[in-house]
Coordinates of C-alpha atoms in Angstrom, one line a residue:
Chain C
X125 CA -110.9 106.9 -49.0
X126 CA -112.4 105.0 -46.5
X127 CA -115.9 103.7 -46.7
X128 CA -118.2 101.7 -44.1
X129 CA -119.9 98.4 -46.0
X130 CA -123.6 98.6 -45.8
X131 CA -123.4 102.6 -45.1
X132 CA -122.8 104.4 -48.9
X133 CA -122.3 103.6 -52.2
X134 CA -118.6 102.5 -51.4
X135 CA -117.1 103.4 -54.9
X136 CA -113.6 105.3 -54.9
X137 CA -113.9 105.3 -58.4
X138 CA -116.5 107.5 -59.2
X139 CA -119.2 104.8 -60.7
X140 CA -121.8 105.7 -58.4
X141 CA -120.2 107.2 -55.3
X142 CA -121.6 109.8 -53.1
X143 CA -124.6 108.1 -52.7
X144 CA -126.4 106.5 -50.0
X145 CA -127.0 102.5 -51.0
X146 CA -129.2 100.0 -49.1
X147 CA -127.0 97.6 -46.7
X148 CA -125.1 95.2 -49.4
X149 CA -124.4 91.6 -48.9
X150 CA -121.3 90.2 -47.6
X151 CA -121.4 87.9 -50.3
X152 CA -122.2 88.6 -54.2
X153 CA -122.6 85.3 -56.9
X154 CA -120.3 86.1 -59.9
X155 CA -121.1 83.8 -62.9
X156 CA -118.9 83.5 -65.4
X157 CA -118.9 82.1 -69.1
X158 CA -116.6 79.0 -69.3
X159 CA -115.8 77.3 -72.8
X160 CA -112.5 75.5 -73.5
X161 CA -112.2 74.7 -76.9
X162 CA -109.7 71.6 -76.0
X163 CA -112.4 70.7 -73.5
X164 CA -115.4 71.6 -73.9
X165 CA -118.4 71.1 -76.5
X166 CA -120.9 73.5 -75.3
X167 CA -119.9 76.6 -73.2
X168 CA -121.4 76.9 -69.6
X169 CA -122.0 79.5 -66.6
X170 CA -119.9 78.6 -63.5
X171 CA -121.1 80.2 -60.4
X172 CA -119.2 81.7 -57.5
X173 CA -119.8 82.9 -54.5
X174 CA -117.5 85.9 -53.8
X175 CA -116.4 87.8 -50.4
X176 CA -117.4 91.4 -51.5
X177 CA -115.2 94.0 -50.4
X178 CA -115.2 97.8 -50.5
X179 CA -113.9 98.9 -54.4
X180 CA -113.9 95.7 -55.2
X181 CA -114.0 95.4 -59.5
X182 CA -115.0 93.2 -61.6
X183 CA -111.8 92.4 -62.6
X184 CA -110.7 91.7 -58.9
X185 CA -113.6 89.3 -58.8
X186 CA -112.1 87.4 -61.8
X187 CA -108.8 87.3 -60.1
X188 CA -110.2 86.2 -56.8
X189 CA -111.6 82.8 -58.8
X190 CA -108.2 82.8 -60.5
X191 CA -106.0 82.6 -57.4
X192 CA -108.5 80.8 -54.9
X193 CA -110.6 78.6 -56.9
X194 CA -109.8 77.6 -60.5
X195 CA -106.4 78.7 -62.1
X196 CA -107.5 77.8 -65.4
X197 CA -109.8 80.8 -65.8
X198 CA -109.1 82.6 -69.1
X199 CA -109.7 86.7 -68.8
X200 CA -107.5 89.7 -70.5
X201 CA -106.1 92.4 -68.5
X202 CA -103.3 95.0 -68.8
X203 CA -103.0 98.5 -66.8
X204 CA -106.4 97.9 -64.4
X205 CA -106.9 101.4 -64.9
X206 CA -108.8 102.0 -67.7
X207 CA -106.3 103.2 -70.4
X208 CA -105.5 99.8 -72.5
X209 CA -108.8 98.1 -73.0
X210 CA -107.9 94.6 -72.6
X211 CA -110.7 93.8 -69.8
X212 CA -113.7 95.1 -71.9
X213 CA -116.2 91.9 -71.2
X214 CA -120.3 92.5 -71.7
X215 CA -121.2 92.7 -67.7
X216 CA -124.9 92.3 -66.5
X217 CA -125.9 93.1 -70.3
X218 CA -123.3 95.8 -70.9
X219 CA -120.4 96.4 -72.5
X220 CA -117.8 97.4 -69.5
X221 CA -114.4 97.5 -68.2
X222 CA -113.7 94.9 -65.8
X223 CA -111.0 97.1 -64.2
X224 CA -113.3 99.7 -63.7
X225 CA -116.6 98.3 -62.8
X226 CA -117.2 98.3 -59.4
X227 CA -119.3 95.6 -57.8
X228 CA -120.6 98.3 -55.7
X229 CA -122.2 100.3 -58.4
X230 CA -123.4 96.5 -59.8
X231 CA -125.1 96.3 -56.5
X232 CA -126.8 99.4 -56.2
X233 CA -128.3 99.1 -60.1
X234 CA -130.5 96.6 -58.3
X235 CA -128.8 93.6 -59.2
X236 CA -128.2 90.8 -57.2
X237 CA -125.6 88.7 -59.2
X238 CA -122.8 89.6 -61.7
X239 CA -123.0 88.2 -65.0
X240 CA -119.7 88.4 -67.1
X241 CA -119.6 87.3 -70.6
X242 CA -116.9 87.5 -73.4
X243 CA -117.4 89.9 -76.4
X244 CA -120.3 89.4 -77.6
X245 CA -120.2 88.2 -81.7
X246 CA -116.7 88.0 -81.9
X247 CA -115.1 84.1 -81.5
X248 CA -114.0 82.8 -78.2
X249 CA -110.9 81.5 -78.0
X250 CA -111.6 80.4 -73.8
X251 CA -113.1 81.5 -71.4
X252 CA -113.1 85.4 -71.4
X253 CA -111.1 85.5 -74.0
X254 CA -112.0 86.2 -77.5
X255 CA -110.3 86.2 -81.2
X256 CA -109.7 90.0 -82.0
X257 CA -107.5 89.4 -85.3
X258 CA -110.2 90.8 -87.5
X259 CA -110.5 94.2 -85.4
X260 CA -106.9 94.6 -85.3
X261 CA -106.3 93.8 -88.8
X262 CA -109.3 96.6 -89.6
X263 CA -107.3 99.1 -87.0
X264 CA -103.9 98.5 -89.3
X265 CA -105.7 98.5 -92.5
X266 CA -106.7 102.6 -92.0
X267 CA -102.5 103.2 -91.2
X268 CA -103.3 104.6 -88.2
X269 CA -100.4 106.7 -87.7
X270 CA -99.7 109.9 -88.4
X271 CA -98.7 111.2 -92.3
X272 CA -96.6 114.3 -92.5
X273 CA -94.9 115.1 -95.8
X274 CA -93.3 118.2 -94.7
X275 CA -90.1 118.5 -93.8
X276 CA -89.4 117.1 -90.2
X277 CA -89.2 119.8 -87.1
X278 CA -86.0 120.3 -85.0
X279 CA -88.4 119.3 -82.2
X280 CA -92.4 118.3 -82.6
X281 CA -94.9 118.8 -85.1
X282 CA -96.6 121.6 -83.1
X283 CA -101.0 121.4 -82.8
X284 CA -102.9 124.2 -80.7
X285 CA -105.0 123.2 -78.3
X286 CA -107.8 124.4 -80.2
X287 CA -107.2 122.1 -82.5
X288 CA -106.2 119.2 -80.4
X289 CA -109.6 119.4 -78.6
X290 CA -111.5 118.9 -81.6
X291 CA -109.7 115.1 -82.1
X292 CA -109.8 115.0 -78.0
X293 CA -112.6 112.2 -78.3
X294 CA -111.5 110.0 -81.0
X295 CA -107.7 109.8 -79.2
X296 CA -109.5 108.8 -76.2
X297 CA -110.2 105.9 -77.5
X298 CA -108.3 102.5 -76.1
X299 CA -109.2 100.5 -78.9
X300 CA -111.5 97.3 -76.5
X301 CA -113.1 96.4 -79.4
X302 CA -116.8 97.3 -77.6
X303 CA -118.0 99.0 -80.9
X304 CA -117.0 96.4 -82.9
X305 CA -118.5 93.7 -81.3
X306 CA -121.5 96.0 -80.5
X307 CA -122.2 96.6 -84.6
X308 CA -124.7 94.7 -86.4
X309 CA -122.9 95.1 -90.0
X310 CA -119.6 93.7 -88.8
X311 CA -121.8 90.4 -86.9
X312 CA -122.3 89.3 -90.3
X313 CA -120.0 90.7 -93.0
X314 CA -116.8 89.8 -92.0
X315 CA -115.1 92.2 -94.8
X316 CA -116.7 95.6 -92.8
X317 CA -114.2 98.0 -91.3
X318 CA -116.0 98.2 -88.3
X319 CA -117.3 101.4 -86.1
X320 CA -113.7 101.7 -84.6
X321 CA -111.3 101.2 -87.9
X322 CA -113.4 104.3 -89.1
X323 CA -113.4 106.2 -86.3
X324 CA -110.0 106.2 -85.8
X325 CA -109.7 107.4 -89.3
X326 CA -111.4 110.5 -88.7
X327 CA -109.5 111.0 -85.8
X328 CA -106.5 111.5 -88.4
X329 CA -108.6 113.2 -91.0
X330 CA -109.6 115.8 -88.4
X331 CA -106.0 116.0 -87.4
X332 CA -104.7 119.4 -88.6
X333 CA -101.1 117.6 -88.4
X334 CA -101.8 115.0 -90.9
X335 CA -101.4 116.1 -95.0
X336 CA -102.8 112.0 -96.3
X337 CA -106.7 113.2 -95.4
X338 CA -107.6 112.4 -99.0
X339 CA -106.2 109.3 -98.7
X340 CA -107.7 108.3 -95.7
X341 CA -111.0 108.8 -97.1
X342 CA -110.4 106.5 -99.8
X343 CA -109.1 104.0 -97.7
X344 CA -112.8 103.8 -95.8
X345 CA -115.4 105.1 -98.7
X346 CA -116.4 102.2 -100.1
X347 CA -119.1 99.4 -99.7
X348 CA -117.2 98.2 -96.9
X349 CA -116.5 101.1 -95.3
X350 CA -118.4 104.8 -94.4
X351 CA -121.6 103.7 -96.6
X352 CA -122.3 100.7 -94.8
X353 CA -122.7 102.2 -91.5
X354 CA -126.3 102.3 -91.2
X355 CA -126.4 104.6 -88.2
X356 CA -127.5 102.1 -85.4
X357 CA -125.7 103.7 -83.1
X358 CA -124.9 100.3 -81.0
X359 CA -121.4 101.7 -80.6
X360 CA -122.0 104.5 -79.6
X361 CA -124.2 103.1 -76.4
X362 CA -121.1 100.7 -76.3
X363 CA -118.2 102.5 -75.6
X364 CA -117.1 102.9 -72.2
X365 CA -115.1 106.0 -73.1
X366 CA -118.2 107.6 -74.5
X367 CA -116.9 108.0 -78.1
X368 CA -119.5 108.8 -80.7
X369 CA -118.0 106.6 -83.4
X370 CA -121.7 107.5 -85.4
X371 CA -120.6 111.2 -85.5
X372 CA -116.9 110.5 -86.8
X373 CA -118.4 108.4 -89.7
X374 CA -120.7 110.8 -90.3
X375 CA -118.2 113.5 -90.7
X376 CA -116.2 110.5 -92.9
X377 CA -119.2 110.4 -95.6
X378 CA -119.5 114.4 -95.3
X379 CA -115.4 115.0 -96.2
X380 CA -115.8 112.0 -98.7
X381 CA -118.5 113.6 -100.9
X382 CA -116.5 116.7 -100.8
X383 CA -113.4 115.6 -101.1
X384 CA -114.9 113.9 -104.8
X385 CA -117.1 117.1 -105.3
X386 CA -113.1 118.8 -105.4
X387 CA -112.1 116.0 -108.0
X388 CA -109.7 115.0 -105.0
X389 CA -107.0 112.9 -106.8
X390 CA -105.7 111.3 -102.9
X391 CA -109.0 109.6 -103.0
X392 CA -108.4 107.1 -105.5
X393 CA -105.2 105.8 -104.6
X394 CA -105.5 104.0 -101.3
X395 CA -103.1 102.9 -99.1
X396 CA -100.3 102.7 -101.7
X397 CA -101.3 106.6 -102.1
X398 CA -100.8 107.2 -98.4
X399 CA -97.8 105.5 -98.0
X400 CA -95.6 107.7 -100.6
Chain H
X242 CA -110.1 99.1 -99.6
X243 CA -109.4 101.5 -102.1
X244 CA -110.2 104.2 -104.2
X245 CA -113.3 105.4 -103.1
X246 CA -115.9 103.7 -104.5
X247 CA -120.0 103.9 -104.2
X248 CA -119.7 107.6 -103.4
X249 CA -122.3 108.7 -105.9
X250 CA -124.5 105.7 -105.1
X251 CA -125.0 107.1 -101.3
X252 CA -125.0 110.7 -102.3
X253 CA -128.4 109.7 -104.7
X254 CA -129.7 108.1 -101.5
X255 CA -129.4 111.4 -100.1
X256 CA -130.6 113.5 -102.6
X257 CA -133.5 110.7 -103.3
X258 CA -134.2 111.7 -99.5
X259 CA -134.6 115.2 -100.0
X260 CA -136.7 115.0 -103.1
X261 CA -139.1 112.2 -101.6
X262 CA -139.9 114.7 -98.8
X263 CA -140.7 117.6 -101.4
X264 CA -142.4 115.8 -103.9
X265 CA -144.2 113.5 -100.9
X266 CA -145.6 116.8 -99.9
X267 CA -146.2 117.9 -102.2
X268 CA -147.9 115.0 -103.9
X269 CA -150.3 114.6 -100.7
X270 CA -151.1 118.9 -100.7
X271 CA -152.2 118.8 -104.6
X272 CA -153.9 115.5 -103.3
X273 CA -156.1 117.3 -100.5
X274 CA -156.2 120.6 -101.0
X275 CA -155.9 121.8 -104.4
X276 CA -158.2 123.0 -106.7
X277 CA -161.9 121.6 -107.4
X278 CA -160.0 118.1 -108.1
X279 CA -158.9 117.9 -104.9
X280 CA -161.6 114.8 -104.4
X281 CA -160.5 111.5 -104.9
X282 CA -162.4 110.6 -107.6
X283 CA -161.8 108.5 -111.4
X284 CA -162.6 112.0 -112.6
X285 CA -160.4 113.9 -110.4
X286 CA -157.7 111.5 -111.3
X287 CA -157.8 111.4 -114.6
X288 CA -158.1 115.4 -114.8
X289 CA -155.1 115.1 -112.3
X290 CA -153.3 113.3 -114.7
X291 CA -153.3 115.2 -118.3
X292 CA -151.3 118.0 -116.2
X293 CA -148.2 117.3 -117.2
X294 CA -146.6 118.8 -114.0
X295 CA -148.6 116.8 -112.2
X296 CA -147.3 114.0 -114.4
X297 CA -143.4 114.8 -114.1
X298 CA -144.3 115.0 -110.1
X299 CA -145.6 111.2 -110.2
X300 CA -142.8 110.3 -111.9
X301 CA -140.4 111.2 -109.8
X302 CA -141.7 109.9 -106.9
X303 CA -141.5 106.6 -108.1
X304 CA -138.3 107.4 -109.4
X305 CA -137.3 108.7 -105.9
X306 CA -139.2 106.3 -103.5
X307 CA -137.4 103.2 -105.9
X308 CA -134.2 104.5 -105.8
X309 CA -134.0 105.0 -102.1
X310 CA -135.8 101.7 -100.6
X311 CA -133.8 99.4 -103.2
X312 CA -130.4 101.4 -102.3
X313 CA -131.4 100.8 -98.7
X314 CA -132.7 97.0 -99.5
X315 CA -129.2 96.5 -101.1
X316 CA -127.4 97.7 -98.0
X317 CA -129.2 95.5 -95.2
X318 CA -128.7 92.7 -98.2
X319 CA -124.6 93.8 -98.5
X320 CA -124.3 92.6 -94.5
X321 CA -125.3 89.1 -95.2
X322 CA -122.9 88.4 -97.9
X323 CA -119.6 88.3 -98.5
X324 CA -116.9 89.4 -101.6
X325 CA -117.2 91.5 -104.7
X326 CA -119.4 88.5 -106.6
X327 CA -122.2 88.6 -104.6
X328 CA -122.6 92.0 -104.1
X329 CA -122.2 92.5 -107.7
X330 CA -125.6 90.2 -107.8
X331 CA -127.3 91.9 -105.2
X332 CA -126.9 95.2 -107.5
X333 CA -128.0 93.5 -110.2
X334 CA -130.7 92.3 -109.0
X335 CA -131.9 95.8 -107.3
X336 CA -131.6 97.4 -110.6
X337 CA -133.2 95.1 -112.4
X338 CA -136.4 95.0 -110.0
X339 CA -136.0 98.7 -110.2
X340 CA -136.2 99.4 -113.6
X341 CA -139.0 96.4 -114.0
X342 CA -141.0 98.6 -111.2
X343 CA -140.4 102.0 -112.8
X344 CA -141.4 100.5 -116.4
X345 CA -144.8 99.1 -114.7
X346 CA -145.4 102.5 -112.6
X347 CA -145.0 104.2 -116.5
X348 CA -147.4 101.5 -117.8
X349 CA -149.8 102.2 -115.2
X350 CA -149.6 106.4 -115.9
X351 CA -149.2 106.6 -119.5
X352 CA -153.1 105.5 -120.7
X353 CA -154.2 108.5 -118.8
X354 CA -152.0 110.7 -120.7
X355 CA -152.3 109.7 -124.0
X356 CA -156.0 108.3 -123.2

């Protein structure tokens, strides 16, 4: 897809394509937070001035500053195509994916620079760069795998579509961390599960595959867990895939009421429970 | 985490919800509307007050509107601490402020019944 500079929205991406844009600027000023721990007492912005191109990311901006002006830069990346997360960085006052943020649709929302900032709440380690231990060890806490106590099949454990659609959502989800750094309970208690730890696990208690949904409940119903979630929905307007991490704890505390209304025994035995 | 705890503490919240919103309502309706006491007067009050639905219906909204802000006051307070000792304080403290505001709310009520 070739597009003329100045003429449309220039975005083979899809993030604002197809529409007619003002004439952009050759040039757009990328700042960028900077902290090196070894270095640096305070973090700071450094500015760049960076050739635009046509599909130029946000990601490709960071990589232009890597290889041309300062190799020390500091920024996650994996697939640059929106499947593993890594590059999820609050842009212009957003949670986004570098790799799929194009400076064109940055442009055309009016703005004149681009701002890139680290996870917000979550410790920086440098640069772009922050400390994800506690969302990671949330994500294993929930077992996030699949728990089938049948017998194994010759071939797969079979799912109808019907049934994989409803859980199409929550397996969308790359795991960035967005949510979690978006979610006002996990800024300040540290023991929280976190929007996506809970999310996930209703993607496995909605999974018609899985026989542990009792004990997956009981793994997030508690203080620090489902009941905590006081509906903010910050993750929600966080997630770049669009997951409604809200709705999947809601459906948590629904199951979990039942589930104890049933005089579920799964409930009370945790992840010891699940892993038998 | 395990074992499901604080399930019944959430469902009240709930179910406090629920009943605020029907006795609310119901609590404003007798207020306004109902009967020649309707005004808001000592006397209205008072004549209010030796009904002893109407007296069960006061009762429980204070019961209800307690139970929900505190539960809610002791969630917000849960995000700013951190391990089982302090929320066990928090929950004391919640209930204890509960019960002292329920047993004043009685205090307040009880002279007009047995008055």
């Amino acid at each position: 897809m070739t597009i003329d500079r100045g003429k449309t929205a220039g975005n083979a991406g899809g993030n604002g394509g197809g529409q007619v844009a003002a004439k952009r600027p050759d040039k757009v000023t990328l700042k960028v937070y900077r902290f090196d721990p070894d270095l640096d007492k305070e973090a700071r912005i450094e500015v760049y001035d960076i050739p635009w191109t046509d599909g130029m990311t946000v990601l490709d901006t960071l990589f232009w500053v890597l290889e041309r002006v300062d190799g020390t830069l500091a920024f996650r990346f994996s697939c640059r195509e929106g499947i593993c997360g890594a590059c999820a960085l609050f842009i212009n006052g957003s949670y986004r994916l570098a790799c799929e943020t194009q400076v064109a649709r940055l442009l055309d929302e009016g703005r004149t620079e681009i701002h890139v900032m680290p996870l917000p709440h979550l410790p920086v380690i440098k640069d772009l760069v922050v400390d994800m231990a506690r969302f990671w060890a949330n994500y294993e806490s929930i077992a996030p795998w699949i728990v089938a106590r049948s017998k194994a099949p010759e071939k797969e454990r079979l799912q109808s579509p019907k049934d994989r659609k409803r859980i199409d959502e929550y397996v969308g989800c790359i795991l960035c961390g967005s949510c979690f750094s978006a979610c006002p309970a996990s800024w300040t208690d540290k023991d929280y599960l976190g929007p996506n730890a809970m999310m996930k696990t209703w993607r496995w208690v909605d999974d018609t595959r899985d026989a542990a949904k009792d004990e997956r409940l009981g793994l997030v119903a508690g203080e620090n867990g489902a009941w905590r979630c006081h509906t903010v929905f910050n993750c929600v307007e966080a997630c770049p895939k669009k997951v409604n991490q809200a709705a999947a704890i809601q459906g948590l505390k629904r199951k979990t009421v039942s589930a104890m209304l049933r005089g579920a025994k799964g409930l009370k035995q945790g992840r010891k429970g699940l892993e038998e | 985490m395990n074992g499901a705890k604080g399930v019944w503490g959430w469902l009240l919240q709930r179910v406090t919800a629920v009943g605020l919103i029907l006795a609310l309502g119901l609590h404003l309706w007798i207020l306004h509307f109902a009967g020649e006491h309707a005004a808001l007067t000592m006397a209205g009050v008072t004549i209010r007050l030796k009904s002893l639905a109407y007296m069960v219906l006061d009762f429980s909204l204070l019961g209800f509107a307690l139970y929900h802000g505190l539960y809610g006051l002791r969630s917000v307070l849960f995000d700013y601490v951190s391990g089982l000792r302090a929320e066990r304080a928090i929950t004391a403290a919640v209930v204890v402020v509960g019960l002292v505001a329920f047993g004043y709310g009685v205090y307040a009520l009880v002279p007009f019944i047995t008055g």
